[in-house]
PDB file of C-alpha atoms in Angstrom:
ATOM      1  CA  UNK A1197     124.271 148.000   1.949  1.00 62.00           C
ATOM      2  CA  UNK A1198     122.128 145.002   0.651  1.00 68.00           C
ATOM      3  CA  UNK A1199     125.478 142.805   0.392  1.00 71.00           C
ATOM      4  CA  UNK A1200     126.587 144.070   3.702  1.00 73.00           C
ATOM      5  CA  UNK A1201     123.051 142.941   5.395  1.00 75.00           C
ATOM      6  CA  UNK A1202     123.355 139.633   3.661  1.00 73.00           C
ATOM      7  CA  UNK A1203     126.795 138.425   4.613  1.00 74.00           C
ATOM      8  CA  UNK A1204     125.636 139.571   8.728  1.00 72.00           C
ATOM      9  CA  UNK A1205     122.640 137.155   7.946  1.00 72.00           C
ATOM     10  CA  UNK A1206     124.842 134.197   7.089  1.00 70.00           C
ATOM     11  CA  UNK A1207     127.621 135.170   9.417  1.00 71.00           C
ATOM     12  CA  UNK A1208     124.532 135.213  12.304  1.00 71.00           C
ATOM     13  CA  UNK A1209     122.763 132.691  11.113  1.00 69.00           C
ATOM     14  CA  UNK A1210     125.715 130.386  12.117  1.00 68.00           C
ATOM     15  CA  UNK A1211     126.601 132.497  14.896  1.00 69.00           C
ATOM     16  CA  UNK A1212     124.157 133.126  17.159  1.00 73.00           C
ATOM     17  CA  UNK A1213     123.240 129.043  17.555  1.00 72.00           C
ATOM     18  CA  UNK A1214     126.938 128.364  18.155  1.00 70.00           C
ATOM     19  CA  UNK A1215     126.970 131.377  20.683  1.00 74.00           C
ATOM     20  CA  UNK A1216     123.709 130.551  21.990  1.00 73.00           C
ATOM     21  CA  UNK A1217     125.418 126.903  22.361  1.00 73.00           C
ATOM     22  CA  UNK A1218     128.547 128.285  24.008  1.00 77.00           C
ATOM     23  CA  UNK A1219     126.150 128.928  27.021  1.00 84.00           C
ATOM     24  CA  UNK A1220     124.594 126.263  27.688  1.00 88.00           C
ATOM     25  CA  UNK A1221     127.519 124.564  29.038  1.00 88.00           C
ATOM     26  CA  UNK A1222     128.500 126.933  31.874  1.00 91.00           C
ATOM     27  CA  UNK A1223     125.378 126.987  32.949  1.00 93.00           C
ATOM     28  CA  UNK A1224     124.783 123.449  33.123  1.00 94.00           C
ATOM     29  CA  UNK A1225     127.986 123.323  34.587  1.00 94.00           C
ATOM     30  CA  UNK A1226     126.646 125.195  37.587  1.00 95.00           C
ATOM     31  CA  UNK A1227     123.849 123.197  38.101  1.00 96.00           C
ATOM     32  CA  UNK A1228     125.506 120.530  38.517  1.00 97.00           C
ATOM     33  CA  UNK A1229     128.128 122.304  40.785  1.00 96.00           C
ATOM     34  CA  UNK A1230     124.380 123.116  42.625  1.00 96.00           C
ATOM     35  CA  UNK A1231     123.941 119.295  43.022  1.00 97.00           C
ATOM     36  CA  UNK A1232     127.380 118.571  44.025  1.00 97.00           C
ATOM     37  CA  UNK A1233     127.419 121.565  46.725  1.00 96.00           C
ATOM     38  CA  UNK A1234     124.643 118.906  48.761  1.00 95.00           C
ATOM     39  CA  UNK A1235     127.534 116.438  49.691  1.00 96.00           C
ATOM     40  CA  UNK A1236     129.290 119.842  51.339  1.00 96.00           C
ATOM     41  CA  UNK A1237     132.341 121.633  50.075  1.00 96.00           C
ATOM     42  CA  UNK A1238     134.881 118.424  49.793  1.00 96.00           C
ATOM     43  CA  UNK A1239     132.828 117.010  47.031  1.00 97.00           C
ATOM     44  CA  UNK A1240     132.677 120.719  45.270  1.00 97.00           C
ATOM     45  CA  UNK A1241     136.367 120.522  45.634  1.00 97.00           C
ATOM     46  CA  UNK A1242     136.884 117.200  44.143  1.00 97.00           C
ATOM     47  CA  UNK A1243     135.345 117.993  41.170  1.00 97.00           C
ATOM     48  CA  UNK A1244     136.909 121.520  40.433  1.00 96.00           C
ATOM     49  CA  UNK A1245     140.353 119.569  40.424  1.00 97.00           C
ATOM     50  CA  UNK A1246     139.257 117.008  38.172  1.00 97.00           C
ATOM     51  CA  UNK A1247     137.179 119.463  35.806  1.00 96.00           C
ATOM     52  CA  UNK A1248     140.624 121.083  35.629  1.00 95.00           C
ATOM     53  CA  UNK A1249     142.654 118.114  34.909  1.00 96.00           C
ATOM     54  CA  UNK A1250     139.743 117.129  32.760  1.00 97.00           C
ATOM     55  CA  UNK A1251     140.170 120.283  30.227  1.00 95.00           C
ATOM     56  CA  UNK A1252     143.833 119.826  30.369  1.00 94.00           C
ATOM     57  CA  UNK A1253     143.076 116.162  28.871  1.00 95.00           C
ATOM     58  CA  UNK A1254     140.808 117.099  26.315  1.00 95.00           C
ATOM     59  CA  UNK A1255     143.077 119.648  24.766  1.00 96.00           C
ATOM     60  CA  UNK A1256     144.091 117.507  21.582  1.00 97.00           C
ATOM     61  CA  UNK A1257     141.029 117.123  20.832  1.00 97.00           C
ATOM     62  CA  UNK A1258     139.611 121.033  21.316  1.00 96.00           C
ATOM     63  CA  UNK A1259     142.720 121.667  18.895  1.00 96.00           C
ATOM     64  CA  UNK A1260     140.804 118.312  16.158  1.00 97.00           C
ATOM     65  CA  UNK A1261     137.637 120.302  16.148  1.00 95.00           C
ATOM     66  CA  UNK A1262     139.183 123.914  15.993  1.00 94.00           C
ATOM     67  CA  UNK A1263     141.129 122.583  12.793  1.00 95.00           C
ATOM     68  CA  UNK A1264     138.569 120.281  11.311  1.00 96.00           C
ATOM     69  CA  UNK A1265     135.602 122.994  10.538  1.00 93.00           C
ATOM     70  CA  UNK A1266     137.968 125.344   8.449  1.00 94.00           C
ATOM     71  CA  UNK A1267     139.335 121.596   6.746  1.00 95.00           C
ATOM     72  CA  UNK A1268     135.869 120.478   5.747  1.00 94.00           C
ATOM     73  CA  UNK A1269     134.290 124.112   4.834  1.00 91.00           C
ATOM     74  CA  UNK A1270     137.539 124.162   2.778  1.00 93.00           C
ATOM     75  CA  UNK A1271     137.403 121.256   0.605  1.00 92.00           C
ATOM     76  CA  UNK A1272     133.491 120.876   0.641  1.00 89.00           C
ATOM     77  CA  UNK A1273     133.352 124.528  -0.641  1.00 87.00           C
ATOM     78  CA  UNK A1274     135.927 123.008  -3.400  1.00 87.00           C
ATOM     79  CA  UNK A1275     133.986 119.910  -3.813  1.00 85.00           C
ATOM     80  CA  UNK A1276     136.307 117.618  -2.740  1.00 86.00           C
ATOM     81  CA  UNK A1277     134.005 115.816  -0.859  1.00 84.00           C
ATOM     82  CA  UNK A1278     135.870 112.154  -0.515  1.00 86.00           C
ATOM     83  CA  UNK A1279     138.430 114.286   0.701  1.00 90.00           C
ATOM     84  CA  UNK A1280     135.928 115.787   3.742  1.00 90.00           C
ATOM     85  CA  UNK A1281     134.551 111.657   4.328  1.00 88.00           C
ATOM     86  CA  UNK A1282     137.930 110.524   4.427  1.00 91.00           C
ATOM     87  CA  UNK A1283     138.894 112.812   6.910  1.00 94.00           C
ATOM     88  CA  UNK A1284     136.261 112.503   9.243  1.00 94.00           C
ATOM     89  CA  UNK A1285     136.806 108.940   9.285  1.00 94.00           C
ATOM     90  CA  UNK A1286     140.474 109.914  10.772  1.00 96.00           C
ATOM     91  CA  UNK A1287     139.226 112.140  12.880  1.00 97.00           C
ATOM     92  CA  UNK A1288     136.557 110.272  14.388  1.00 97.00           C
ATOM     93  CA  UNK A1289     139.446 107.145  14.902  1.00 97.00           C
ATOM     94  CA  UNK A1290     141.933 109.898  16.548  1.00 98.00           C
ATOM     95  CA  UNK A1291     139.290 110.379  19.001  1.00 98.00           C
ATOM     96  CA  UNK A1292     138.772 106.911  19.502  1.00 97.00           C
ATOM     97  CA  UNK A1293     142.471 106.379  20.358  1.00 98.00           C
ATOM     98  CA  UNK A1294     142.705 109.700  22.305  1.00 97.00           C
ATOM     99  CA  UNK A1295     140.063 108.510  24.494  1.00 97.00           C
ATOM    100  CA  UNK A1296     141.360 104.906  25.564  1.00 97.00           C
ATOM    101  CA  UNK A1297     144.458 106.186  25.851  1.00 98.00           C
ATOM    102  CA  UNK A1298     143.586 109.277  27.924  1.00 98.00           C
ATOM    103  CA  UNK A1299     141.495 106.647  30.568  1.00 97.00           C
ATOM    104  CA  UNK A1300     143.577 104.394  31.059  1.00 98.00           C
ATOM    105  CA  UNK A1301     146.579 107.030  31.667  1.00 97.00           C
ATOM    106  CA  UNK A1302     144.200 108.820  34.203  1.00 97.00           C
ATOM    107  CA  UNK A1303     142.660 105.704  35.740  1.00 96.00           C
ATOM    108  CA  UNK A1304     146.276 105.126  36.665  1.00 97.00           C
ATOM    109  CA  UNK A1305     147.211 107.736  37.845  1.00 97.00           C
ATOM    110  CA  UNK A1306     144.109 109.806  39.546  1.00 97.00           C
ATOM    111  CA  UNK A1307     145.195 109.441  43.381  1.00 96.00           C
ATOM    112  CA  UNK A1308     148.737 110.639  42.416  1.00 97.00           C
ATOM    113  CA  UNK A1309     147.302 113.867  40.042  1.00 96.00           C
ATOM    114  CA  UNK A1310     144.699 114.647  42.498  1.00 96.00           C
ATOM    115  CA  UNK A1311     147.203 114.525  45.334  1.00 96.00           C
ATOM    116  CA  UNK A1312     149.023 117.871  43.417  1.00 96.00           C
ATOM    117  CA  UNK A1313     146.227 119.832  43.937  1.00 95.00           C
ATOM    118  CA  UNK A1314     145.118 118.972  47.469  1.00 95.00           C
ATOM    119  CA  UNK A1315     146.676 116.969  50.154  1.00 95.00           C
ATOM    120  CA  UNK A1316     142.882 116.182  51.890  1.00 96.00           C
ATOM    121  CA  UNK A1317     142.503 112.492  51.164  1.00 97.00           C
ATOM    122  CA  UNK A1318     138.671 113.315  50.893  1.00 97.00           C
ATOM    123  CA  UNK A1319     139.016 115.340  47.877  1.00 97.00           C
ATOM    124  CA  UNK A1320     141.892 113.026  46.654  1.00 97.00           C
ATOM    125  CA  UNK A1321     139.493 110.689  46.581  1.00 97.00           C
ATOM    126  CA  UNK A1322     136.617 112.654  44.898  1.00 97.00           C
ATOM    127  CA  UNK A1323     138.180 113.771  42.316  1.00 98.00           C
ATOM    128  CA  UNK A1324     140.224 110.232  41.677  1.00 97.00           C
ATOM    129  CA  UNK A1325     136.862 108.782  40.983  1.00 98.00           C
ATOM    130  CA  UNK A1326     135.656 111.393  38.733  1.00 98.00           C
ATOM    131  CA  UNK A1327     139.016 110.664  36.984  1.00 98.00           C
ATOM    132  CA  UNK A1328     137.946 106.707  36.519  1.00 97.00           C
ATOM    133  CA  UNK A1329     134.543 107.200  35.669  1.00 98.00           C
ATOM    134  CA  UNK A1330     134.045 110.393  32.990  1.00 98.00           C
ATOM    135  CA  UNK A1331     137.353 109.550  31.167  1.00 97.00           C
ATOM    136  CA  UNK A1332     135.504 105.903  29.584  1.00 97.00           C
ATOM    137  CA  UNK A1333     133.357 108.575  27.255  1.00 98.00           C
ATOM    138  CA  UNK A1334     136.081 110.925  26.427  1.00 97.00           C
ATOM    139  CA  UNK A1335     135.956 109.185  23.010  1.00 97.00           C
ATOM    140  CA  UNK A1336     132.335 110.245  22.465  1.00 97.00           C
ATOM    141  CA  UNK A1337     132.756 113.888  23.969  1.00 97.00           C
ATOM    142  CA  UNK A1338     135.723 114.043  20.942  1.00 97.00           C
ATOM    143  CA  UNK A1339     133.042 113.231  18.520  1.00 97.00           C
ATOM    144  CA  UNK A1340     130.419 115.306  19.537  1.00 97.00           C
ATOM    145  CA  UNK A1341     133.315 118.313  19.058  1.00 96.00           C
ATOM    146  CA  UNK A1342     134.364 117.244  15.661  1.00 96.00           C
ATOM    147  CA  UNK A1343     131.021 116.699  14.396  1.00 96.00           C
ATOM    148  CA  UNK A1344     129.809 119.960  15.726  1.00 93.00           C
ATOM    149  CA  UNK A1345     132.710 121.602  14.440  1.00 93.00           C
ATOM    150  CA  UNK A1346     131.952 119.867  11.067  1.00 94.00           C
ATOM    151  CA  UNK A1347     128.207 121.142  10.913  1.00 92.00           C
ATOM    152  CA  UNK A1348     128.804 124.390  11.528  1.00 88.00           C
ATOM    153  CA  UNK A1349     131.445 124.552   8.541  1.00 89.00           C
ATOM    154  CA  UNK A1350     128.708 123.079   6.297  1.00 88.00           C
ATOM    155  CA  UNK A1351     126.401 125.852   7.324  1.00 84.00           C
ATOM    156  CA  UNK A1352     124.255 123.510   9.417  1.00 87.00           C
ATOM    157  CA  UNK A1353     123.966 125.682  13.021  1.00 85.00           C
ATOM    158  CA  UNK A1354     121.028 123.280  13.946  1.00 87.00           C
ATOM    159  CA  UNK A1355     122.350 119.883  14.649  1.00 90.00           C
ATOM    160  CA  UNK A1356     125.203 121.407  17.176  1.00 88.00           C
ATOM    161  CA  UNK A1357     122.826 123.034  18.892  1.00 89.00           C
ATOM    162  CA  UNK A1358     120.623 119.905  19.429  1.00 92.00           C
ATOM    163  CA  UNK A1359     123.508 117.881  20.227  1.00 94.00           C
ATOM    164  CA  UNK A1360     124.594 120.846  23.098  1.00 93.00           C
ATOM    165  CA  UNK A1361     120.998 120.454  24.271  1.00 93.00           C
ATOM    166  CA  UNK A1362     120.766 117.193  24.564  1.00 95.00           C
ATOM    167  CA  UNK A1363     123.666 116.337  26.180  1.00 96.00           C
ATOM    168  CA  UNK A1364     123.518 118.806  29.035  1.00 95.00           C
ATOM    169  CA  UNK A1365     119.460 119.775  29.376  1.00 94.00           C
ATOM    170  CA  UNK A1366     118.233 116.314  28.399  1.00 96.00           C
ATOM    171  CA  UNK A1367     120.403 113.591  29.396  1.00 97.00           C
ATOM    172  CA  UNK A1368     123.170 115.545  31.794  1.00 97.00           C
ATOM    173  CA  UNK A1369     121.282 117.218  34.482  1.00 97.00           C
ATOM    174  CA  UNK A1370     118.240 114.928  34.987  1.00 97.00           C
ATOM    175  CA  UNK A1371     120.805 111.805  34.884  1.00 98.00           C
ATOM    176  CA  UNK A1372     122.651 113.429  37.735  1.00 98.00           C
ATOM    177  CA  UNK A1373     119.646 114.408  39.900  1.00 97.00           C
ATOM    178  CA  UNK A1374     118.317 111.095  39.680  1.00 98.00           C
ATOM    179  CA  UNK A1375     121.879 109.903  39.800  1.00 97.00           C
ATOM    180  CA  UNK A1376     122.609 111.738  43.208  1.00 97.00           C
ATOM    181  CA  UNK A1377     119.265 110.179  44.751  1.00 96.00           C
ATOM    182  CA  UNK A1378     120.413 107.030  43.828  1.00 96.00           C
ATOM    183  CA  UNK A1379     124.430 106.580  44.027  1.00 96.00           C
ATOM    184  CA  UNK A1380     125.612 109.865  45.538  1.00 96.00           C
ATOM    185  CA  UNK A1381     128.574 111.722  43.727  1.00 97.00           C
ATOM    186  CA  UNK A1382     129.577 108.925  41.693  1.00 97.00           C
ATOM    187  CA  UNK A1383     126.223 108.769  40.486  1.00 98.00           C
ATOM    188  CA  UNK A1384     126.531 112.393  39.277  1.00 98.00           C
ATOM    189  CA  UNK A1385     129.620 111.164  37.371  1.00 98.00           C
ATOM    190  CA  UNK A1386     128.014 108.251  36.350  1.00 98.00           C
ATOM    191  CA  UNK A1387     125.684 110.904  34.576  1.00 98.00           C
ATOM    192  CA  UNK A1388     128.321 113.216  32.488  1.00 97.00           C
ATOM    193  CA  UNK A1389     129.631 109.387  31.428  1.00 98.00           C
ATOM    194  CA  UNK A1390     126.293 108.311  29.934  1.00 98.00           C
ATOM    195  CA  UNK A1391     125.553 111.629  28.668  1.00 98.00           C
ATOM    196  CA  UNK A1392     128.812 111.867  26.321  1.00 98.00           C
ATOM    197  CA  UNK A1393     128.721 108.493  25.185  1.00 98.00           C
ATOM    198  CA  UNK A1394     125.163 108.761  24.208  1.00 98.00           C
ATOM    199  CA  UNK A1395     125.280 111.799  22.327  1.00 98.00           C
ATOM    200  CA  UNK A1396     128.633 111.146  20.705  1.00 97.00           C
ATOM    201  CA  UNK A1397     127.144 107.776  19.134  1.00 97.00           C
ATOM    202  CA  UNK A1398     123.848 109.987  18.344  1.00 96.00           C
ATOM    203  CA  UNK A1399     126.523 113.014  16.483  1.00 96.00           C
ATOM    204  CA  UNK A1400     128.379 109.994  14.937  1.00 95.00           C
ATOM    205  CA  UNK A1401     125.436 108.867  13.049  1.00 94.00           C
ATOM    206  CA  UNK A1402     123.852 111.970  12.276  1.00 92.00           C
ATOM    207  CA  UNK A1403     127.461 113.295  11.308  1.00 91.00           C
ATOM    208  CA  UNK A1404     127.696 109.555   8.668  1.00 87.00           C
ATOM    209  CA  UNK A1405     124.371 110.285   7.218  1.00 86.00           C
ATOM    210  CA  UNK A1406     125.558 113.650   5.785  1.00 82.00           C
ATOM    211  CA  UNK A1407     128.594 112.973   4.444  1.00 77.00           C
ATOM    212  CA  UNK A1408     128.194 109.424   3.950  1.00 74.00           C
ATOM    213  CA  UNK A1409     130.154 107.616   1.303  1.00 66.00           C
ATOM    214  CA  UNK A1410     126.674 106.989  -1.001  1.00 69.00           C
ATOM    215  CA  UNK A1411     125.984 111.057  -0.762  1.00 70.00           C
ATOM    216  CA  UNK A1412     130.097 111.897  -1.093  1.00 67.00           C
ATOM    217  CA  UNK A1413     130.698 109.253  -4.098  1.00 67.00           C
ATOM    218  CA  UNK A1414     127.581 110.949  -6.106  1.00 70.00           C
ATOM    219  CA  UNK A1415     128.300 114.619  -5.473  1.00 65.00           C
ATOM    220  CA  UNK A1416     132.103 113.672  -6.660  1.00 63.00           C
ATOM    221  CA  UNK A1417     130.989 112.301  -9.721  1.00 67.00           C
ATOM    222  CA  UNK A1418     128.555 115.173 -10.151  1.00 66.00           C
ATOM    223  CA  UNK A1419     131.607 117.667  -9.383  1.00 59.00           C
ATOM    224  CA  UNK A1420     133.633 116.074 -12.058  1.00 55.00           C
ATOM    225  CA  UNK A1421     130.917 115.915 -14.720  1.00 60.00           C
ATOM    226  CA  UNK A1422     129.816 119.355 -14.292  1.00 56.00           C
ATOM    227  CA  UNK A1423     133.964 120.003 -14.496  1.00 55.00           C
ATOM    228  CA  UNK A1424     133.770 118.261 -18.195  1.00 54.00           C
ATOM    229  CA  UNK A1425     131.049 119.935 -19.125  1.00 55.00           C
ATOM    230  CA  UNK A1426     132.484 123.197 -19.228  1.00 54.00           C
ATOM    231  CA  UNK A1427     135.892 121.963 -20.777  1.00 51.00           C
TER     232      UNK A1427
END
């Protein structure tokens, strides 16, 4: 029973911060569906298509941080930790690439995809701006998933949760209200754009300073002297 109560402490001790982190998106998401809702049921519209066209985007890079976590809890658990840096450093360029590539293919292309999902050139145009503005920190919202993913596989629940927080309670939803007073809609945009490229540079350096190359380098060499030692 004792071994059974300690592997549902470690198993919740991870779990419960990712679930808890799980939620604070949708509801975020509804506040600012709240904030959009003022400019009427066009603008509400608009950015249902684009959130939609938005998740189809970002798929690659859900897939990067679903395979990253059991990657890094793999080969960290094996000490292989140059292994873990080096692919990180991948990882983090993938989503780099993804991102420039994924804005400029939408920037090009937002009247024409929004015009699939609704012929009113209102909400075309809605949800072809949301698809020029959020897209420029795509490369940051990767991040902030693979480094989150990356945490949590180094038993580390903490630092996804503050990046969840941060990004949506801190910087998302005051950005937009004051955003909204200030621009309108595109300043709401304007808001989920600063908010991902913020915290992605913030999980990028939190993410370097615990498995950077200093740290990996000495725990490999103390992996492969404790190896000798037992030869």
């Amino acid at each position: 029973l004792k071994v059974i109560l300690e592997s549902w402490k470690k198993i919740l001790y991870v779990g419960l911060p990712a679930a808890g982190t799980s939620m604070v998106f949708p509801i975020s998401i509804g506040v600012i569906t709240g904030l959009l809702a003022g400019y009427g049921t066009i603008a509400v519209a608009g950015f249902g298509i684009a959130s939609r066209i938005e998740s189809f985007s970002q798929i690659v890079l859900l897939a990067l941080s679903a395979s990253i976590g059991p990657f890094v809890g793999q080969n960290w658990g094996a000490k292989k930790y140059l292994r873990v840096h080096q692919a990180l450093g991948l990882s983090f360029l993938f989503c780099l690439f993804w991102g420039v590539l994924v804005t400029v293919i939408l920037a090009a292309t937002a009247p024409w995809l929004a015009s699939l999902f609704n012929s009113n050139p209102e909400v075309i145009k809605i949800t072809a701006t949301y698809l020029v503005i959020v897209p420029i920190s795509y490369a940051g919202a990767g991040v902030i998933l693979v480094a989150s993913s990356t945490f949590n596989a180094l038993g580390k629940p903490l630092p996804s949760v503050v990046m969840m927080v941060t990004r949506m309670v801190v910087l998302y939803i005051p950005l937009a209200y004051l955003g909204s007073q200030l621009f309108g809609v595109n300043g709401i945009f304007t808001a989920a754009c600063i908010s991902n490229v913020a915290v992605g540079l913030g999980a990028y350096i939190w993410n370097q300073k615990t498995c950077d190359i200093k740290t990996v380098l000495a725990l490999e060499k103390e992996s492969v002297s404790a190896g000798m030692g037992q030869l």
